[in-house]
XYZ file of N, CA and C in Angstrom:
321
model
N -20.955 -3.551 -7.582
C -20.188 -4.704 -7.174
C -20.393 -4.955 -5.685
N -20.259 -6.173 -5.307
C -20.389 -6.498 -3.900
C -19.044 -6.346 -3.205
N -19.064 -5.955 -1.940
C -17.792 -5.805 -1.223
C -17.137 -7.140 -0.948
N -15.813 -7.118 -0.819
C -15.091 -8.328 -0.456
C -15.108 -8.449 1.059
N -15.513 -9.601 1.540
C -15.585 -9.831 2.977
C -14.565 -10.888 3.347
N -13.774 -10.586 4.360
C -12.752 -11.509 4.823
C -13.171 -12.065 6.177
N -13.701 -13.276 6.176
C -14.153 -13.935 7.387
C -12.940 -14.242 8.263
N -13.107 -14.088 9.554
C -12.023 -14.372 10.481
C -11.394 -13.099 11.021
N -11.550 -11.983 10.297
C -11.067 -10.710 10.810
C -12.121 -10.111 11.728
N -11.711 -9.143 12.517
C -12.671 -8.436 13.352
C -13.730 -7.815 12.456
N -14.916 -7.629 12.991
C -16.055 -7.173 12.204
C -15.760 -5.895 11.413
N -15.074 -4.903 12.033
C -14.841 -3.643 11.339
C -13.742 -3.736 10.286
N -13.025 -4.859 10.221
C -11.953 -5.019 9.248
C -12.318 -5.995 8.131
N -13.499 -6.581 8.180
C -13.853 -7.612 7.209
C -14.018 -7.058 5.800
N -14.701 -5.945 5.655
C -14.942 -5.383 4.334
C -13.839 -4.393 4.042
N -13.002 -4.715 3.064
C -11.859 -3.849 2.778
C -12.165 -2.842 1.678
N -12.678 -3.271 0.569
C -13.064 -2.343 -0.490
C -14.335 -2.857 -1.122
N -14.980 -1.978 -1.842
C -16.211 -2.397 -2.508
C -15.935 -2.991 -3.874
N -14.754 -2.770 -4.417
C -14.488 -3.260 -5.765
C -13.268 -4.180 -5.872
N -12.557 -4.386 -4.783
C -11.392 -5.257 -4.832
C -10.207 -4.639 -5.546
N -10.241 -3.321 -5.762
C -9.170 -2.660 -6.522
C -7.823 -2.781 -5.835
N -7.816 -2.922 -4.518
C -6.529 -3.023 -3.823
C -5.773 -4.283 -4.237
N -6.483 -5.321 -4.588
C -5.829 -6.567 -5.012
C -5.094 -6.358 -6.338
N -5.752 -5.699 -7.288
C -5.112 -5.428 -8.574
C -3.933 -4.471 -8.413
N -4.075 -3.485 -7.532
C -2.991 -2.536 -7.301
C -1.785 -3.252 -6.714
N -2.008 -4.101 -5.737
C -0.910 -4.836 -5.102
C -0.206 -5.717 -6.127
N -0.971 -6.415 -6.964
C -0.363 -7.271 -7.985
C 0.454 -6.454 -8.981
N -0.083 -5.310 -9.400
C 0.621 -4.463 -10.366
C 1.915 -3.907 -9.771
N 1.861 -3.486 -8.524
C 3.060 -2.948 -7.870
C 4.108 -4.048 -7.695
N 3.664 -5.234 -7.329
C 4.598 -6.358 -7.172
C 5.332 -6.643 -8.476
N 4.609 -6.640 -9.577
C 5.221 -6.896 -10.880
C 6.169 -5.759 -11.256
N 5.713 -4.522 -11.103
C 6.517 -3.365 -11.503
C 7.784 -3.216 -10.665
N 7.686 -3.553 -9.374
C 8.828 -3.370 -8.472
C 9.615 -4.658 -8.247
N 9.185 -5.733 -8.882
C 9.879 -7.014 -8.797
C 9.991 -7.525 -7.354
N 8.857 -7.514 -6.644
C 8.785 -8.088 -5.300
C 7.568 -9.007 -5.248
N 7.566 -9.912 -4.286
C 6.406 -10.782 -4.115
C 5.393 -10.094 -3.193
N 4.193 -10.615 -3.186
C 3.167 -10.064 -2.307
C 3.558 -10.250 -0.839
N 4.187 -11.380 -0.525
C 4.654 -11.604 0.850
C 5.710 -10.586 1.242
N 6.610 -10.256 0.329
C 7.621 -9.247 0.613
C 6.983 -7.870 0.795
N 5.985 -7.587 -0.039
C 5.301 -6.299 0.025
C 4.600 -6.114 1.373
N 3.980 -7.170 1.853
C 3.229 -7.093 3.109
C 4.066 -7.491 4.323
N 5.305 -7.911 4.083
C 6.160 -8.400 5.158
C 6.762 -7.295 6.008
N 7.645 -7.705 6.894
C 8.260 -6.781 7.844
C 9.637 -6.300 7.411
N 10.102 -6.747 6.269
C 11.435 -6.398 5.800
C 11.577 -4.888 5.608
N 12.781 -4.399 5.856
C 13.061 -2.984 5.658
C 14.050 -2.765 4.518
N 14.112 -3.735 3.610
C 14.946 -3.568 2.419
C 14.356 -2.444 1.572
N 15.223 -1.644 1.009
C 14.790 -0.461 0.274
C 13.771 -0.780 -0.821
N 14.052 -1.826 -1.625
C 13.148 -2.159 -2.737
C 11.753 -2.499 -2.225
N 11.708 -3.231 -1.134
C 10.413 -3.649 -0.574
C 9.690 -2.484 0.076
N 10.427 -1.624 0.765
C 9.815 -0.444 1.371
C 9.229 0.474 0.308
N 10.001 0.726 -0.737
C 9.518 1.611 -1.788
C 8.283 1.037 -2.475
N 8.271 -0.260 -2.706
C 7.093 -0.904 -3.302
C 5.890 -0.754 -2.379
N 6.118 -0.925 -1.080
C 5.046 -0.786 -0.090
C 4.502 0.642 -0.084
N 5.398 1.633 -0.124
C 4.966 3.032 -0.141
C 4.115 3.325 -1.378
N 4.545 2.799 -2.521
C 3.801 3.017 -3.760
C 2.426 2.379 -3.676
N 2.371 1.138 -3.215
C 1.088 0.428 -3.130
C 0.136 1.135 -2.173
N 0.638 1.532 -1.015
C -0.214 2.217 -0.035
C -0.774 3.499 -0.635
N 0.082 4.282 -1.278
C -0.376 5.535 -1.853
C -1.396 5.310 -2.971
N -1.141 4.344 -3.848
C -2.084 4.077 -4.936
C -3.434 3.601 -4.413
N -3.410 2.766 -3.387
C -4.667 2.287 -2.804
C -5.445 3.437 -2.181
N -4.748 4.302 -1.455
C -5.426 5.440 -0.827
C -5.982 6.401 -1.876
N -5.240 6.624 -2.955
C -5.711 7.517 -4.003
C -6.871 6.926 -4.787
N -6.844 5.623 -5.002
C -7.889 4.997 -5.811
C -9.204 4.857 -5.063
N -9.151 4.854 -3.752
C -10.362 4.702 -2.955
C -10.293 5.619 -1.735
N -10.613 6.911 -1.914
C -10.495 7.873 -0.822
C -11.401 7.564 0.375
N -12.444 6.791 0.170
C -13.347 6.453 1.266
C -12.763 5.381 2.192
N -11.706 4.745 1.761
C -11.073 3.689 2.547
C -10.323 4.321 3.717
N -10.665 3.917 4.927
C -10.045 4.512 6.113
C -8.668 3.907 6.369
N -7.845 4.661 7.081
C -6.468 4.238 7.353
C -6.405 2.887 8.049
N -7.335 2.637 8.934
C -7.352 1.375 9.670
C -7.497 0.186 8.721
N -8.312 0.352 7.696
C -8.528 -0.746 6.749
C -7.350 -0.906 5.800
N -6.710 0.186 5.429
C -5.494 0.081 4.616
C -4.418 -0.603 5.447
N -4.334 -0.249 6.718
C -3.398 -0.919 7.613
C -3.663 -2.407 7.688
N -4.930 -2.793 7.689
C -5.287 -4.214 7.743
C -4.820 -4.946 6.485
N -4.857 -4.283 5.348
C -4.404 -4.896 4.103
C -2.916 -5.242 4.204
N -2.148 -4.353 4.821
C -0.693 -4.522 4.894
C -0.211 -5.031 6.252
N -1.136 -5.447 7.114
C -0.787 -5.921 8.463
C 0.002 -4.866 9.232
N -0.466 -3.624 9.157
C 0.193 -2.503 9.801
C -0.824 -1.700 10.622
N -0.309 -0.929 11.572
C -1.123 -0.003 12.351
C -1.437 1.205 11.464
N -2.566 1.853 11.710
C -2.951 2.979 10.857
C -1.929 4.119 10.897
N -1.237 4.295 12.011
C -0.239 5.368 12.087
C 0.946 5.079 11.155
N 1.223 3.821 10.911
C 2.280 3.446 9.966
C 1.881 3.841 8.549
N 0.601 3.765 8.247
C 0.104 4.166 6.929
C 0.287 5.665 6.742
N -0.003 6.442 7.779
C 0.187 7.890 7.719
C 1.663 8.205 7.474
N 2.536 7.551 8.207
C 3.977 7.758 8.061
C 4.448 7.344 6.660
N 3.943 6.244 6.151
C 4.312 5.765 4.822
C 3.924 6.767 3.744
N 2.767 7.373 3.904
C 2.329 8.365 2.917
C 3.212 9.603 2.952
N 3.646 10.002 4.144
C 4.535 11.159 4.256
C 5.882 10.862 3.600
N 6.402 9.668 3.829
C 7.670 9.273 3.208
C 7.508 9.217 1.688
N 6.399 8.654 1.226
C 6.123 8.596 -0.213
C 6.169 10.002 -0.812
N 5.497 10.961 -0.178
C 5.465 12.329 -0.692
C 6.872 12.916 -0.801
N 7.684 12.706 0.223
C 9.055 13.214 0.197
C 9.897 12.536 -0.888
N 9.781 11.221 -0.984
C 10.539 10.499 -2.007
C 10.116 10.945 -3.404
N 8.834 11.081 -3.616
C 8.336 11.481 -4.932
C 8.820 12.877 -5.294
N 8.866 13.736 -4.324
C 9.270 15.118 -4.570
C 10.772 15.255 -4.833
N 11.588 14.531 -4.073
C 13.026 14.787 -4.101
C 13.892 13.682 -4.710
N 13.341 12.504 -4.971
C 14.139 11.391 -5.474
C 13.677 11.051 -6.892
N 14.503 11.397 -7.879
C 14.097 11.205 -9.277
C 13.971 9.721 -9.647
N 14.813 8.852 -9.068
C 14.696 7.416 -9.342
C 13.358 6.871 -8.847
N 12.978 7.275 -7.649
C 11.703 6.829 -7.088
C 10.542 7.353 -7.940
N 10.626 8.611 -8.346
C 9.569 9.212 -9.156
C 9.401 8.438 -10.465
N 10.511 8.048 -11.093
C 10.442 7.263 -12.338
C 9.811 5.892 -12.085
N 10.128 5.290 -10.941
C 9.545 4.000 -10.595
C 8.021 4.116 -10.427
N 7.578 5.212 -9.795
C 6.133 5.430 -9.603
C 5.461 5.631 -10.941
N 6.065 6.409 -11.796
C 5.467 6.689 -13.114
C 5.387 5.411 -13.939
N 6.387 4.535 -13.790
C 6.377 3.264 -14.521
C 5.312 2.316 -14.004
N 4.907 2.497 -12.745
C 3.885 1.632 -12.149
C 2.551 2.074 -12.653
């Protein structure tokens, strides 16, 4: 498959994935968590939106290990350090919060 190129972004951020899997993951998470794509990528700190964002970030990173943090950050309009923090929060929520774990399994 050919990579998806986003014209208008800086050169190192144009190619996000080689298969576009992040788009399908984002759509699936939005449906499963009952949020819109704008809410998922937005700045809101509402619990439902944060949890959906954590799930999407983790699924994207797991589905494409070659994808660097900077590019995942570009997908969500976030700094790469925010992606690292989101993954740590995801791990803690998955480990200790049974409601969150059920939501992830349903996704």
